[in-house]
C-alpha positions as MATLAB code, in Angstrom:
seq = 'XXXXXXXXXXXXXXXXXXXXXXXXXXXXXXXXXXXXXXXXXXXXXXXXXXXXXXXXXXXXXXXXXXXXXXXXXXXXXXXXXXXXXXXXXXXXXXXXXXXXXXXXXXXXXXXXXXXXXXXXXXXXXXXXXXXXXXXXXXXXXXXXXXXXXXXXXXXXXXXXXXXXXXXXXXXXXXXXXXXXXXXXXXXXXXXXXXXXXXXXXXXXXXXXXXXXXXXXXXXXXXXXXXXXXXXXX';
ca = [
     -43.371 -172.135 -154.600;
     -45.821 -169.260 -154.579;
     -45.620 -167.058 -151.504;
     -48.720 -166.348 -149.472;
     -49.395 -162.735 -148.490;
     -50.316 -162.989 -144.839;
     -51.998 -160.009 -143.214;
     -51.289 -159.336 -139.551;
     -53.847 -160.683 -137.186;
     -56.095 -158.148 -135.561;
     -59.318 -156.268 -135.935;
     -60.081 -155.394 -139.593;
     -59.581 -151.760 -140.577;
     -62.729 -149.667 -141.151;
     -61.024 -147.013 -143.262;
     -60.560 -144.604 -140.355;
     -56.809 -145.239 -140.340;
     -56.564 -142.975 -143.402;
     -57.812 -139.975 -141.391;
     -54.330 -139.331 -139.936;
     -52.959 -139.055 -143.489;
     -55.629 -136.499 -144.375;
     -54.898 -134.563 -141.178;
     -51.193 -134.688 -141.980;
     -51.893 -133.023 -145.334;
     -54.027 -130.345 -143.661;
     -51.350 -129.568 -141.050;
     -48.705 -129.304 -143.778;
     -50.916 -126.948 -145.783;
     -51.534 -124.778 -142.717;
     -47.803 -124.705 -142.015;
     -47.089 -123.621 -145.597;
     -49.699 -120.868 -145.312;
     -48.133 -119.734 -142.041;
     -44.713 -119.543 -143.688;
     -46.042 -117.351 -146.476;
     -47.982 -115.123 -144.080;
     -45.051 -114.594 -141.697;
     -42.332 -114.193 -144.308;
     -42.889 -110.447 -144.707;
     -42.338 -109.918 -140.957;
     -38.751 -111.186 -141.049;
     -36.379 -108.348 -140.222;
     -39.110 -106.059 -138.877;
     -37.264 -104.917 -135.776;
     -40.080 -102.536 -134.846;
     -41.877 -105.489 -133.305;
     -41.216 -106.497 -129.674;
     -38.599 -109.171 -129.125;
     -41.187 -111.546 -127.706;
     -43.225 -111.284 -130.923;
     -40.162 -111.801 -133.126;
     -39.230 -114.845 -131.045;
     -42.640 -116.370 -131.706;
     -42.452 -115.525 -135.423;
     -39.023 -117.083 -135.897;
     -40.061 -120.061 -133.828;
     -43.155 -120.475 -135.986;
     -41.107 -120.298 -139.192;
     -38.699 -122.937 -137.908;
     -41.541 -125.134 -136.745;
     -43.314 -124.774 -140.085;
     -40.269 -125.880 -142.067;
     -39.684 -128.862 -139.772;
     -43.368 -129.805 -139.917;
     -43.450 -129.809 -143.727;
     -40.192 -131.724 -144.237;
     -41.032 -134.255 -141.521;
     -44.537 -134.540 -142.939;
     -43.224 -135.303 -146.417;
     -41.186 -138.149 -144.970;
     -44.308 -139.496 -143.254;
     -46.238 -139.261 -146.515;
     -43.591 -141.434 -148.122;
     -44.175 -144.042 -145.440;
     -47.951 -143.751 -145.830;
     -47.909 -144.051 -149.629;
     -45.718 -147.135 -149.297;
     -48.055 -148.597 -146.643;
     -45.032 -148.901 -144.394;
     -45.384 -150.810 -141.141;
     -43.331 -148.004 -139.555;
     -45.879 -145.304 -140.394;
     -48.099 -145.603 -137.268;
     -45.144 -145.312 -134.862;
     -43.420 -142.493 -136.763;
     -46.696 -140.626 -137.192;
     -47.384 -140.902 -133.467;
     -43.974 -139.385 -132.678;
     -44.649 -136.551 -135.152;
     -48.120 -135.904 -133.765;
     -46.890 -135.831 -130.175;
     -44.230 -133.288 -131.193;
     -46.919 -131.165 -132.888;
     -49.133 -131.283 -129.791;
     -46.236 -130.269 -127.538;
     -45.467 -127.372 -129.878;
     -49.109 -126.232 -129.815;
     -49.208 -126.364 -126.007;
     -45.902 -124.468 -125.706;
     -47.022 -121.811 -128.215;
     -50.360 -121.311 -126.499;
     -48.747 -121.097 -123.059;
     -46.236 -118.559 -124.387;
     -48.954 -116.305 -125.812;
     -50.911 -116.511 -122.548;
     -47.980 -115.749 -120.266;
     -46.221 -113.022 -122.272;
     -47.922 -109.622 -121.759;
     -47.270 -108.493 -125.365;
     -50.048 -110.791 -126.604;
     -53.802 -110.324 -126.195;
     -55.959 -113.292 -125.212;
     -58.027 -114.640 -128.094;
     -60.776 -117.162 -127.432;
     -60.867 -118.015 -131.137;
     -57.150 -118.851 -131.229;
     -57.452 -120.904 -128.046;
     -60.413 -122.828 -129.458;
     -58.534 -123.521 -132.687;
     -55.549 -124.835 -130.725;
     -57.763 -127.083 -128.604;
     -59.402 -128.428 -131.770;
     -56.004 -129.182 -133.324;
     -54.902 -131.041 -130.204;
     -58.157 -133.010 -130.078;
     -57.869 -134.075 -133.713;
     -54.232 -135.040 -133.167;
     -55.145 -137.221 -130.186;
     -57.886 -138.846 -132.268;
     -55.376 -139.653 -135.005;
     -53.012 -141.214 -132.464;
     -55.898 -143.328 -131.166;
     -56.805 -144.487 -134.690;
     -53.245 -145.677 -135.315;
     -52.929 -147.499 -131.995;
     -51.690 -151.062 -132.019;
     -54.529 -153.513 -132.525;
     -56.882 -150.825 -133.842;
     -56.847 -152.154 -137.408;
     -54.158 -149.895 -138.850;
     -51.705 -152.801 -138.831;
     -53.785 -154.451 -141.562;
     -53.267 -151.398 -143.807;
     -49.731 -150.294 -142.978;
     -48.024 -153.681 -143.165;
     -45.465 -153.337 -145.958;
     -41.999 -154.432 -144.725;
     -40.376 -151.989 -147.207;
     -37.823 -154.427 -148.581;
     -37.240 -152.196 -151.641;
     -37.883 -148.816 -150.069;
     -35.501 -146.062 -151.296;
     -33.072 -144.400 -148.840;
     -34.315 -141.524 -146.718;
     -31.912 -139.092 -148.418;
     -33.474 -139.880 -151.790;
     -36.935 -139.101 -150.435;
     -35.768 -135.820 -148.880;
     -34.012 -134.661 -152.057;
     -37.065 -135.554 -154.135;
     -39.317 -133.704 -151.693;
     -37.166 -130.551 -151.814;
     -37.073 -130.594 -155.614;
     -40.825 -131.154 -155.714;
     -41.428 -128.241 -153.346;
     -39.193 -125.887 -155.331;
     -40.494 -126.822 -158.776;
     -44.105 -127.115 -157.646;
     -43.945 -123.794 -155.817;
     -42.417 -122.017 -158.814;
     -44.960 -123.434 -161.250;
     -47.855 -122.754 -158.872;
     -46.729 -119.164 -158.268;
     -46.472 -118.445 -162.011;
     -49.855 -119.970 -162.735;
     -51.456 -118.194 -159.764;
     -49.987 -114.803 -160.664;
     -51.081 -115.200 -164.293;
     -54.573 -116.271 -163.214;
     -54.811 -113.323 -160.815;
     -53.788 -110.891 -163.535;
     -56.329 -112.333 -165.974;
     -59.092 -112.203 -163.354;
     -58.230 -108.587 -162.518;
     -58.359 -107.644 -166.212;
     -61.563 -109.593 -166.884;
     -63.390 -108.022 -163.928;
     -61.986 -104.538 -164.643;
     -60.585 -104.387 -161.126;
     -59.427 -100.958 -160.021;
     -55.657 -100.488 -159.904;
     -55.918  -97.551 -157.511;
     -52.942  -97.731 -155.119;
     -51.949 -101.035 -156.740;
     -55.114 -102.949 -155.804;
     -55.075 -105.112 -158.933;
     -51.380 -105.880 -158.449;
     -51.884 -106.885 -154.820;
     -54.732 -109.157 -155.914;
     -52.511 -110.871 -158.495;
     -49.746 -111.320 -155.923;
     -52.237 -112.747 -153.410;
     -53.461 -115.313 -155.956;
     -49.839 -116.040 -156.809;
     -49.060 -116.769 -153.151;
     -51.996 -119.155 -153.063;
     -50.619 -120.885 -156.141;
     -47.180 -121.007 -154.521;
     -48.548 -122.760 -151.425;
     -50.646 -125.197 -153.437;
     -47.859 -125.941 -155.881;
     -45.205 -126.416 -153.204;
     -47.304 -128.804 -151.133;
     -48.607 -130.631 -154.207;
     -45.140 -130.881 -155.745;
     -43.641 -132.283 -152.557;
     -46.435 -134.829 -152.193;
     -46.145 -135.926 -155.839;
     -42.364 -136.275 -155.560;
     -42.637 -138.391 -152.415;
     -45.308 -140.576 -154.022;
     -43.276 -140.964 -157.199;
     -40.133 -142.038 -155.361;
     -41.840 -144.308 -152.824;
     -44.477 -145.929 -154.969;
     -44.443 -149.665 -154.661;
     -43.178 -151.745 -157.548;
     -45.266 -154.692 -158.716;
     -44.106 -157.995 -157.309;
     -42.018 -160.073 -159.666;
     -43.381 -163.480 -160.483;
     -41.068 -166.406 -159.943;
];
């Protein structure tokens, strides 16, 4: 007997339930950029302890955000029914981190108030709340993320694949970016005074590293969690 694919009852999805996935990718990319930008400050003991505390906290938060985000992408690519709930937990944790970081920079005297940074934080929180609202129960997301995941691979497999994808993608992206930066510097006859052309190549290489790492992790998660075609009886 042929099985009937029944969709959960509820309001039909308008496509807005995919916005949280896009925002997840953006947050992961920003976290990867923050890791690259803050890496050179590790071990700089000339900075105040309060600043180092924020830097190390940001590095830890960035790693957790990316790894947790890759797991959520696996759920999203598989249209898992667990994605809305797990995404909501992740987004709440991100919002709490943003509030704690902003409060820390406002209360500690070593930091200078920045209206731009405050506005960016408020915008991130607002977008996060919007994503939570879009994935609410009965909002239509349950018609998209409804896969029971009967053949979903173990979590450890997804994490190992994500780590390998990040490492390989980052290495390939860094090589391609550094090579592209060197070729651009040569083609434009960029001055190498005080290592300007070298810094430019390294900067492009870092961009390639970020893009490759994020792209490699996403591809690995998609490859492992992609749904297999249903077998006919």
